Amino acid sequence: MSNGKTTSWEAPPRPDWLAALNREGGYLDLDAVVPLDAASLIDYARQRSGLTDFGADDWQEPFGVFLKSLAEEAELTLMGRLMMRNDLLLYLSTRLQVEELHKRHPEILEEKIVEPMFIVGLPRSGTSILFELLWQDPDVGVPLLWEALIPCPPPEASTYDSDPRIAQADGLFDQWNRVTPEFAQIHEMRGHLPAECDLLMAPTFISDHLSATASVPSYMEWCAQADQTISFRYHKQILQVLQWKNPRKRWLLKAPAHLGKLPVLLNVYPDARIVHTHRDPMKSMASSASLMGTLYYMRSDQRFNAELWDQFLMGEATAQRLELVMDQREQGLVPAENIVDSRYQDLMDDPIKCIQGIYQHFGLSLTDTAKQRMQNYLADKPKGKFGKHQYSMDDSRSAERALFQRYQSAYNVPNEM
């Protein structure tokens, strides 16, 4: 619990056009105008696609839990409901299309996903910049946002850089920036940029991507107890679809949320290579709260519930998650050969040396070409490209430093605040 220690985040003014639109929504029957009930969504997804089979029914319970949580807790605006309905229809359509694809081409399920590399760690701990740097290696393939959002029909090598879905995804993600301009200062999203695993898992409706788009605490509680194997197996099926007509030599993937699910990840991907990023948890928590407050504000006027956020992902909850991974590693549930550590400070001080250490652990060679491309990427990516990401934390949180003593000592993680 937060014990009165709460994260500080204040909503910025909305763009005038959006404030006016949402005010008009206050005069409408939003449940009727933009329905978010299961029957309406499922019926329209089937009608639009001409398909009826969603595959295994393990998605239905989490889908219902999410919709109930949306209705009772999220307080979506008119724009928020429009964005959410579009998202949910995309995920349902993906399920329908993937199932149809497997019926027509069962050989897709024979595609091999060999030694995929996963970047995990606390949110805002350097996972994104490490992901982008490792992506510069020509031997690496990542799921891009456009193909993670709309994976069917399967991407083809000959049209991979000109697929019209790139522009469609660009428009949808740029809408996030138009609705909440502050988001661009925190996290860049474009159709041609790498996607996190949570988006690939969204069609299972057991995904942290869903809980990042609206305040749905009861859904988050349900997911914490759910069988995560369902979403990881679907994740693998999506990778098989993506590489079927556009082969990847070696997959690179990323999701901070995988941190608490490593044994499940290894159950589905026994040969996975896991890179665990490390940063001062106090710094990561402050930045994470700013990100979540901004994401929730994108679709709701509801005041950011910092105390509820603290209960799920701050303070004691974060310390417990970090120590759980330490325990799993000590017990051999996460074997040493499957995981390597990467400190944020090392990545900032000497990125190439940090990456060389990762490659050496897994017996990989960092070629001169890959190294040069990484250096060029850093040179072309000025810090603060979209403005400075501002965030703060209540001074009373300094007392929580002791919670992370074991973690910081084990990985030699320096204090940043």
Short mmCIF file of C-alpha atoms in Angstrom, two decimals:
data_model
loop_
_atom_site.label_atom_id
_atom_site.label_comp_id
_atom_site.label_asym_id
_atom_site.label_seq_id
_atom_site.Cartn_x
_atom_site.Cartn_y
_atom_site.Cartn_z
CA MET A 1 0.00 0.00 0.00
CA SER A 2 1.10 3.59 -0.46
CA ASN A 3 0.75 4.73 3.20
CA GLY A 4 0.14 8.26 2.04
CA LYS A 5 3.17 8.36 -0.24
CA THR A 6 1.89 9.11 -3.70
CA THR A 7 3.32 9.84 -7.08
CA SER A 8 2.92 13.38 -8.37
CA TRP A 9 1.37 13.80 -11.81
CA GLU A 10 -0.91 16.56 -13.03
CA ALA A 11 -2.91 16.47 -16.25
CA PRO A 12 -1.94 19.12 -18.83
CA PRO A 13 -4.55 21.24 -20.64
CA ARG A 14 -6.25 19.44 -23.52
CA PRO A 15 -6.01 20.71 -27.11
CA ASP A 16 -8.98 23.00 -27.75
CA TRP A 17 -10.47 20.78 -30.46
CA LEU A 18 -10.43 17.73 -28.20
CA ALA A 19 -11.86 19.55 -25.20
CA ALA A 20 -14.74 20.75 -27.40
CA LEU A 21 -15.36 17.26 -28.83
CA ASN A 22 -15.44 15.63 -25.42
CA ARG A 23 -17.79 18.32 -24.08
CA GLU A 24 -20.19 17.50 -26.89
CA GLY A 25 -19.93 13.85 -25.90
CA GLY A 26 -21.39 14.80 -22.54
CA TYR A 27 -24.74 15.41 -24.25
CA LEU A 28 -24.81 12.00 -25.93
CA ASP A 29 -25.78 8.51 -24.85
CA LEU A 30 -22.25 7.19 -25.29
CA ASP A 31 -23.18 3.56 -24.64
CA ALA A 32 -25.53 3.74 -27.64
CA VAL A 33 -23.42 5.97 -29.88
CA VAL A 34 -20.08 4.17 -29.34
CA PRO A 35 -20.98 0.73 -27.94
CA LEU A 36 -18.30 -1.23 -26.11
CA ASP A 37 -20.34 -4.33 -25.30
CA ALA A 38 -19.21 -7.80 -26.37
CA ALA A 39 -22.09 -8.52 -28.75
CA SER A 40 -21.67 -5.31 -30.73
CA LEU A 41 -17.90 -5.71 -31.05
CA ILE A 42 -17.96 -9.39 -31.95
CA ASP A 43 -20.80 -9.01 -34.45
CA TYR A 44 -19.13 -6.12 -36.24
CA ALA A 45 -15.72 -7.85 -36.35
CA ARG A 46 -17.33 -10.88 -37.98
CA GLN A 47 -19.33 -8.74 -40.38
CA ARG A 48 -16.34 -6.66 -41.43
CA SER A 49 -14.03 -9.65 -41.97
CA GLY A 50 -16.56 -12.13 -43.33
CA LEU A 51 -15.13 -14.66 -40.87
CA THR A 52 -16.73 -16.30 -37.84
CA ASP A 53 -14.17 -18.53 -36.09
CA PHE A 54 -12.12 -16.89 -33.30
CA GLY A 55 -10.28 -20.11 -32.51
CA ALA A 56 -9.87 -21.41 -28.95
CA ASP A 57 -12.28 -19.77 -26.52
CA ASP A 58 -9.62 -18.87 -23.92
CA TRP A 59 -9.92 -15.19 -24.95
CA GLN A 60 -13.59 -14.87 -24.02
CA GLU A 61 -13.26 -14.60 -20.23
CA PRO A 62 -10.51 -11.94 -20.26
CA PHE A 63 -12.40 -10.07 -22.98
CA GLY A 64 -15.47 -9.97 -20.75
CA VAL A 65 -13.45 -8.95 -17.69
CA PHE A 66 -11.83 -6.12 -19.63
CA LEU A 67 -15.14 -4.81 -20.99
CA LYS A 68 -16.71 -4.89 -17.53
CA SER A 69 -13.75 -3.05 -16.06
CA LEU A 70 -13.96 -0.46 -18.84
CA ALA A 71 -17.64 0.12 -18.20
CA GLU A 72 -17.36 0.39 -14.43
CA GLU A 73 -13.97 2.03 -13.90
CA ALA A 74 -12.43 3.74 -16.94
CA GLU A 75 -14.78 6.73 -17.43
CA LEU A 76 -13.86 7.06 -21.09
CA THR A 77 -14.52 10.28 -22.96
CA LEU A 78 -16.16 10.35 -26.40
CA MET A 79 -12.72 10.32 -28.04
CA GLY A 80 -11.58 7.65 -25.63
CA ARG A 81 -14.47 5.39 -26.55
CA LEU A 82 -13.85 5.90 -30.27
CA MET A 83 -10.19 4.98 -29.88
CA MET A 84 -10.98 1.99 -27.68
CA ARG A 85 -13.64 0.59 -29.99
CA ASN A 86 -11.26 0.79 -32.93
CA ASP A 87 -8.53 -0.98 -30.94
CA LEU A 88 -10.81 -3.79 -29.83
CA LEU A 89 -12.11 -4.34 -33.36
CA LEU A 90 -8.52 -4.61 -34.60
CA TYR A 91 -7.71 -7.27 -31.98
CA LEU A 92 -10.86 -9.27 -32.71
CA SER A 93 -10.20 -9.04 -36.45
CA THR A 94 -6.67 -10.31 -35.91
CA ARG A 95 -7.99 -13.37 -34.07
CA LEU A 96 -10.39 -14.14 -36.90
CA GLN A 97 -7.76 -13.68 -39.60
CA VAL A 98 -5.05 -15.67 -37.82
CA GLU A 99 -7.44 -18.57 -37.30
CA GLU A 100 -8.45 -18.53 -40.97
CA LEU A 101 -4.79 -18.34 -42.02
CA HIS A 102 -3.91 -21.41 -39.94
CA LYS A 103 -6.76 -23.37 -41.52
CA ARG A 104 -5.55 -22.55 -45.02
CA HIS A 105 -1.84 -22.83 -44.27
CA PRO A 106 -1.22 -25.15 -41.30
CA GLU A 107 2.46 -25.19 -42.23
CA ILE A 108 2.80 -21.75 -40.61
CA LEU A 109 2.67 -23.45 -37.22
CA GLU A 110 5.82 -25.39 -38.21
CA GLU A 111 7.85 -22.17 -38.47
CA LYS A 112 10.80 -22.29 -36.04
CA ILE A 113 11.44 -19.43 -33.64
CA VAL A 114 15.07 -20.03 -32.67
CA GLU A 115 16.79 -18.40 -29.67
CA PRO A 116 14.73 -15.20 -29.62
CA MET A 117 16.21 -12.40 -27.53
CA PHE A 118 13.90 -10.64 -25.05
CA ILE A 119 14.67 -7.33 -23.32
CA VAL A 120 12.96 -7.09 -19.93
CA GLY A 121 13.25 -4.74 -16.97
CA LEU A 122 11.42 -2.03 -15.09
CA PRO A 123 9.60 0.45 -17.32
CA ARG A 124 11.79 3.43 -18.23
CA SER A 125 14.98 1.53 -17.33
CA GLY A 126 16.60 1.88 -20.75
CA THR A 127 14.73 -0.97 -22.42
CA SER A 128 13.65 1.19 -25.38
CA ILE A 129 17.03 2.64 -26.33
CA LEU A 130 18.67 -0.78 -25.91
CA PHE A 131 15.95 -2.30 -28.12
CA GLU A 132 16.52 0.31 -30.81
CA LEU A 133 20.31 -0.10 -30.71
CA LEU A 134 20.25 -3.90 -30.93
CA TRP A 135 17.78 -3.57 -33.81
CA GLN A 136 20.56 -1.97 -35.88
CA ASP A 137 22.29 -5.36 -36.22
CA PRO A 138 21.47 -6.58 -39.77
CA ASP A 139 21.00 -10.11 -38.42
CA VAL A 140 18.19 -8.95 -36.11
CA GLY A 141 14.50 -8.83 -36.91
CA VAL A 142 11.93 -7.03 -34.76
CA PRO A 143 8.15 -6.84 -35.05
CA LEU A 144 7.39 -3.34 -36.26
CA LEU A 145 4.37 -1.48 -34.92
CA TRP A 146 2.45 -1.72 -38.18
CA GLU A 147 2.76 -5.51 -38.46
CA ALA A 148 2.14 -6.07 -34.75
CA LEU A 149 -1.04 -4.00 -34.98
CA ILE A 150 -2.27 -5.52 -38.27
CA PRO A 151 -0.38 -8.81 -38.85
CA CYS A 152 -2.72 -10.24 -41.48
CA PRO A 153 -2.27 -10.76 -44.32
CA PRO A 154 1.28 -11.91 -43.48
CA PRO A 155 3.91 -9.31 -44.42
CA GLU A 156 5.96 -10.15 -47.51
CA ALA A 157 9.64 -9.40 -48.01
CA SER A 158 9.09 -7.79 -51.42
CA THR A 159 6.65 -5.18 -50.08
CA TYR A 160 7.80 -4.95 -46.48
CA ASP A 161 8.97 -1.33 -46.71
CA SER A 162 6.02 -0.11 -48.79
CA ASP A 163 3.08 -1.95 -47.21
CA PRO A 164 0.08 0.43 -46.92
CA ARG A 165 -0.42 -0.71 -43.32
CA ILE A 166 2.63 1.37 -42.38
CA ALA A 167 0.74 4.57 -43.19
CA GLN A 168 -2.38 3.27 -41.45
CA ALA A 169 -0.44 2.57 -38.27
CA ASP A 170 1.33 5.93 -38.55
CA GLY A 171 -2.03 7.67 -38.60
CA LEU A 172 -3.36 5.77 -35.61
CA PHE A 173 -0.28 6.31 -33.45
CA ASP A 174 0.08 9.92 -34.54
CA GLN A 175 -3.49 10.32 -33.30
CA TRP A 176 -2.14 9.54 -29.81
CA ASN A 177 0.14 12.59 -30.17
CA ARG A 178 -2.65 14.80 -31.48
CA VAL A 179 -4.90 13.82 -28.59
CA THR A 180 -2.14 14.14 -25.96
CA PRO A 181 0.86 16.06 -27.38
CA GLU A 182 2.84 15.36 -24.20
CA PHE A 183 3.00 11.66 -25.12
CA ALA A 184 5.52 12.33 -27.90
CA GLN A 185 7.94 13.67 -25.28
CA ILE A 186 7.80 10.36 -23.42
CA HIS A 187 7.72 7.66 -26.07
CA GLU A 188 7.95 7.81 -29.86
CA MET A 189 5.55 5.56 -31.76
CA ARG A 190 5.45 5.32 -35.55
CA GLY A 191 4.40 2.52 -37.88
CA HIS A 192 8.00 1.70 -38.86
CA LEU A 193 9.36 1.57 -35.29
CA PRO A 194 9.72 -1.59 -33.15
CA ALA A 195 6.70 -2.87 -31.23
CA GLU A 196 6.63 -4.28 -27.72
CA CYS A 197 5.39 -7.81 -27.12
CA ASP A 198 2.28 -6.57 -25.29
CA LEU A 199 0.79 -5.40 -28.58
CA LEU A 200 1.31 -8.84 -30.17
CA MET A 201 -0.48 -10.37 -27.17
CA ALA A 202 -3.43 -7.95 -27.21
CA PRO A 203 -5.73 -10.31 -29.22
CA THR A 204 -5.64 -12.75 -26.27
CA PHE A 205 -7.03 -9.97 -24.05
CA ILE A 206 -4.44 -10.98 -21.45
CA SER A 207 -2.02 -8.15 -22.10
CA ASP A 208 -0.47 -5.21 -20.32
CA HIS A 209 -1.10 -3.20 -23.48
CA LEU A 210 -4.80 -3.16 -22.62
CA SER A 211 -4.26 -2.03 -19.03
CA ALA A 212 -2.01 0.78 -20.31
CA THR A 213 -4.81 2.30 -22.39
CA ALA A 214 -7.37 2.84 -19.61
CA SER A 215 -7.68 2.75 -15.84
CA VAL A 216 -9.00 -0.80 -15.33
CA PRO A 217 -7.85 -1.96 -11.87
CA SER A 218 -10.19 -4.94 -11.64
CA TYR A 219 -8.91 -6.19 -15.01
CA MET A 220 -5.32 -5.75 -13.81
CA GLU A 221 -6.12 -7.80 -10.70
CA TRP A 222 -7.65 -10.53 -12.84
CA CYS A 223 -4.66 -10.61 -15.20
CA ALA A 224 -2.25 -10.93 -12.29
CA GLN A 225 -3.79 -14.35 -11.57
CA ALA A 226 -4.39 -15.42 -15.19
CA ASP A 227 -2.58 -18.18 -17.08
CA GLN A 228 0.05 -16.17 -18.97
CA THR A 229 0.94 -19.22 -21.07
CA ILE A 230 -2.07 -18.37 -23.25
CA SER A 231 -0.67 -15.00 -24.27
CA PHE A 232 2.90 -16.27 -24.78
CA ARG A 233 1.72 -19.11 -27.03
CA TYR A 234 -0.28 -16.64 -29.09
CA HIS A 235 2.75 -14.38 -29.19
CA LYS A 236 4.69 -17.23 -30.78
CA GLN A 237 1.93 -17.82 -33.33
CA ILE A 238 2.07 -14.17 -34.37
CA LEU A 239 5.85 -14.36 -34.83
CA GLN A 240 5.33 -17.44 -37.00
CA VAL A 241 2.86 -15.49 -39.13
CA LEU A 242 5.21 -12.51 -39.43
CA GLN A 243 8.23 -14.55 -40.53
CA TRP A 244 6.38 -16.92 -42.87
CA LYS A 245 6.82 -14.75 -45.98
CA ASN A 246 9.44 -12.41 -44.55
CA PRO A 247 12.04 -14.58 -42.75
CA ARG A 248 14.01 -13.14 -39.81
CA LYS A 249 17.43 -14.56 -38.95
CA ARG A 250 17.13 -13.76 -35.25
CA TRP A 251 14.15 -12.23 -33.43
CA LEU A 252 14.65 -9.36 -30.98
CA LEU A 253 11.73 -8.61 -28.67
CA LYS A 254 10.96 -6.36 -25.75
CA ALA A 255 8.43 -6.01 -22.95
CA PRO A 256 9.12 -4.63 -19.48
CA ALA A 257 6.05 -6.57 -18.29
CA HIS A 258 7.76 -9.91 -19.00
CA LEU A 259 9.94 -9.30 -15.94
CA GLY A 260 7.47 -11.02 -13.64
CA LYS A 261 6.74 -13.85 -16.08
CA LEU A 262 10.15 -15.27 -16.98
CA PRO A 263 9.44 -18.94 -16.12
CA VAL A 264 6.34 -18.81 -18.35
CA LEU A 265 8.33 -17.16 -21.13
CA LEU A 266 10.94 -19.91 -20.90
CA ASN A 267 8.25 -22.58 -20.93
CA VAL A 268 7.15 -21.35 -24.38
CA TYR A 269 10.63 -20.31 -25.56
CA PRO A 270 13.09 -22.67 -23.77
CA ASP A 271 16.06 -21.32 -25.73
CA ALA A 272 15.20 -17.64 -25.14
CA ARG A 273 18.00 -15.15 -24.54
CA ILE A 274 16.89 -12.68 -21.87
CA VAL A 275 18.50 -9.28 -21.29
CA HIS A 276 17.53 -7.84 -17.89
CA THR A 277 18.03 -4.07 -17.71
CA HIS A 278 18.82 -2.43 -14.36
CA ARG A 279 18.22 1.16 -13.26
CA ASP A 280 17.56 2.97 -10.01
CA PRO A 281 13.98 1.79 -9.22
CA MET A 282 13.13 5.17 -7.68
CA LYS A 283 13.88 6.89 -10.99
CA SER A 284 12.04 4.26 -12.99
CA MET A 285 8.94 4.52 -10.79
CA ALA A 286 8.70 8.30 -11.12
CA SER A 287 8.99 8.12 -14.90
CA SER A 288 6.55 5.18 -15.16
CA ALA A 289 3.85 7.06 -13.27
CA SER A 290 4.20 9.99 -15.64
CA LEU A 291 3.82 7.66 -18.62
CA MET A 292 0.74 5.93 -17.22
CA GLY A 293 -0.91 9.18 -16.20
CA THR A 294 -0.44 10.48 -19.74
CA LEU A 295 -1.77 7.29 -21.33
CA TYR A 296 -4.89 7.23 -19.15
CA TYR A 297 -5.54 10.92 -19.73
CA MET A 298 -5.52 10.25 -23.47
CA ARG A 299 -8.93 8.58 -23.18
CA SER A 300 -10.43 9.78 -19.92
CA ASP A 301 -10.95 12.95 -17.86
CA GLN A 302 -10.76 10.82 -14.72
CA ARG A 303 -8.16 12.14 -12.29
CA PHE A 304 -5.07 9.93 -12.25
CA ASN A 305 -5.43 7.65 -9.23
CA ALA A 306 -1.86 7.78 -7.95
CA GLU A 307 -2.64 5.78 -4.82
CA LEU A 308 -4.13 2.95 -6.86
CA TRP A 309 -1.11 3.06 -9.18
CA ASP A 310 1.18 2.86 -6.16
CA GLN A 311 -0.62 -0.27 -4.97
CA PHE A 312 -0.05 -2.09 -8.25
CA LEU A 313 3.34 -1.03 -9.49
CA MET A 314 5.21 1.23 -7.08
CA GLY A 315 7.15 0.88 -3.84
CA GLU A 316 6.69 -2.50 -2.23
CA ALA A 317 5.12 -4.01 -5.35
CA THR A 318 8.14 -3.07 -7.46
CA ALA A 319 10.60 -4.36 -4.85
CA GLN A 320 8.73 -7.66 -4.64
CA ARG A 321 8.77 -8.07 -8.40
CA LEU A 322 12.52 -7.42 -8.58
CA GLU A 323 13.27 -9.81 -5.73
CA LEU A 324 11.04 -12.48 -7.27
CA VAL A 325 13.29 -12.53 -10.32
CA MET A 326 16.37 -12.70 -8.10
CA ASP A 327 14.86 -15.69 -6.29
CA GLN A 328 13.94 -17.39 -9.57
CA ARG A 329 17.48 -17.01 -10.81
CA GLU A 330 18.97 -18.33 -7.57
CA GLN A 331 16.61 -21.34 -7.71
CA GLY A 332 17.49 -22.12 -11.33
CA LEU A 333 13.99 -21.39 -12.63
CA VAL A 334 15.68 -18.83 -14.86
CA PRO A 335 18.99 -20.52 -15.79
CA ALA A 336 22.12 -18.38 -15.89
CA GLU A 337 22.79 -19.32 -19.51
CA ASN A 338 19.43 -17.83 -20.52
CA ILE A 339 19.88 -14.39 -18.96
CA VAL A 340 22.37 -11.52 -18.88
CA ASP A 341 22.32 -8.21 -16.99
CA SER A 342 22.57 -4.73 -18.52
CA ARG A 343 22.92 -1.65 -16.32
CA TYR A 344 21.38 1.59 -17.56
CA GLN A 345 24.46 3.49 -16.40
CA ASP A 346 26.75 1.25 -18.47
CA LEU A 347 24.54 1.71 -21.53
CA MET A 348 24.70 5.50 -21.14
CA ASP A 349 28.47 5.56 -20.47
CA ASP A 350 29.60 3.23 -23.26
CA PRO A 351 26.76 1.77 -25.37
CA ILE A 352 28.94 -0.38 -27.63
CA LYS A 353 30.90 -1.91 -24.76
CA CYS A 354 27.62 -2.67 -22.98
CA ILE A 355 26.23 -4.40 -26.07
CA GLN A 356 29.45 -6.33 -26.61
CA GLY A 357 29.03 -7.78 -23.12
CA ILE A 358 25.50 -8.92 -23.97
CA TYR A 359 26.68 -10.57 -27.19
CA GLN A 360 29.60 -12.30 -25.49
CA HIS A 361 27.33 -13.83 -22.85
CA PHE A 362 25.23 -15.49 -25.56
CA GLY A 363 28.13 -16.45 -27.81
CA LEU A 364 27.20 -13.92 -30.50
CA SER A 365 29.58 -11.85 -32.61
CA LEU A 366 29.09 -8.10 -32.84
CA THR A 367 30.20 -7.39 -36.41
CA ASP A 368 31.85 -4.17 -37.48
CA THR A 369 28.83 -3.44 -39.67
CA ALA A 370 26.43 -3.81 -36.74
CA LYS A 371 28.68 -1.72 -34.50
CA GLN A 372 28.89 1.10 -37.05
CA ARG A 373 25.14 1.11 -37.58
CA MET A 374 24.60 1.37 -33.83
CA GLN A 375 27.02 4.29 -33.60
CA ASN A 376 25.31 6.02 -36.52
CA TYR A 377 21.93 5.52 -34.88
CA LEU A 378 23.12 7.17 -31.68
CA ALA A 379 24.60 10.09 -33.61
CA ASP A 380 21.32 10.66 -35.48
CA LYS A 381 19.08 10.40 -32.40
CA PRO A 382 19.44 13.61 -30.39
CA LYS A 383 18.24 13.41 -26.81
CA GLY A 384 15.01 15.29 -26.22
CA LYS A 385 14.02 15.10 -29.91
CA PHE A 386 10.35 15.69 -29.07
CA GLY A 387 10.88 17.84 -25.98
CA LYS A 388 11.92 16.97 -22.45
CA HIS A 389 9.96 14.39 -20.50
CA GLN A 390 9.17 16.01 -17.14
CA TYR A 391 8.21 13.94 -14.11
CA SER A 392 8.45 14.19 -10.36
CA MET A 393 7.99 12.15 -7.19
CA ASP A 394 6.80 13.13 -3.74
CA ASP A 395 9.75 13.73 -1.38
CA SER A 396 8.27 11.28 1.10
CA ARG A 397 9.20 8.47 -1.29
CA SER A 398 12.84 8.79 -0.35
CA ALA A 399 12.03 6.62 2.68
CA GLU A 400 11.31 3.75 0.28
CA ARG A 401 14.94 3.54 -0.79
CA ALA A 402 15.54 0.78 1.76
CA LEU A 403 13.08 -1.47 -0.09
CA PHE A 404 15.56 -1.78 -2.97
CA GLN A 405 18.73 -2.36 -0.98
CA ARG A 406 19.00 -6.05 -1.85
CA TYR A 407 18.34 -5.44 -5.53
CA GLN A 408 20.68 -2.47 -5.91
CA SER A 409 23.46 -4.23 -4.01
CA ALA A 410 23.16 -7.40 -6.08
CA TYR A 411 23.44 -5.60 -9.41
CA ASN A 412 25.49 -2.58 -8.31
CA VAL A 413 22.74 -0.17 -9.38
CA PRO A 414 23.58 3.44 -8.45
CA ASN A 415 21.10 5.94 -7.00
CA GLU A 416 19.88 8.58 -9.45
CA MET A 417 17.65 10.64 -7.18
#
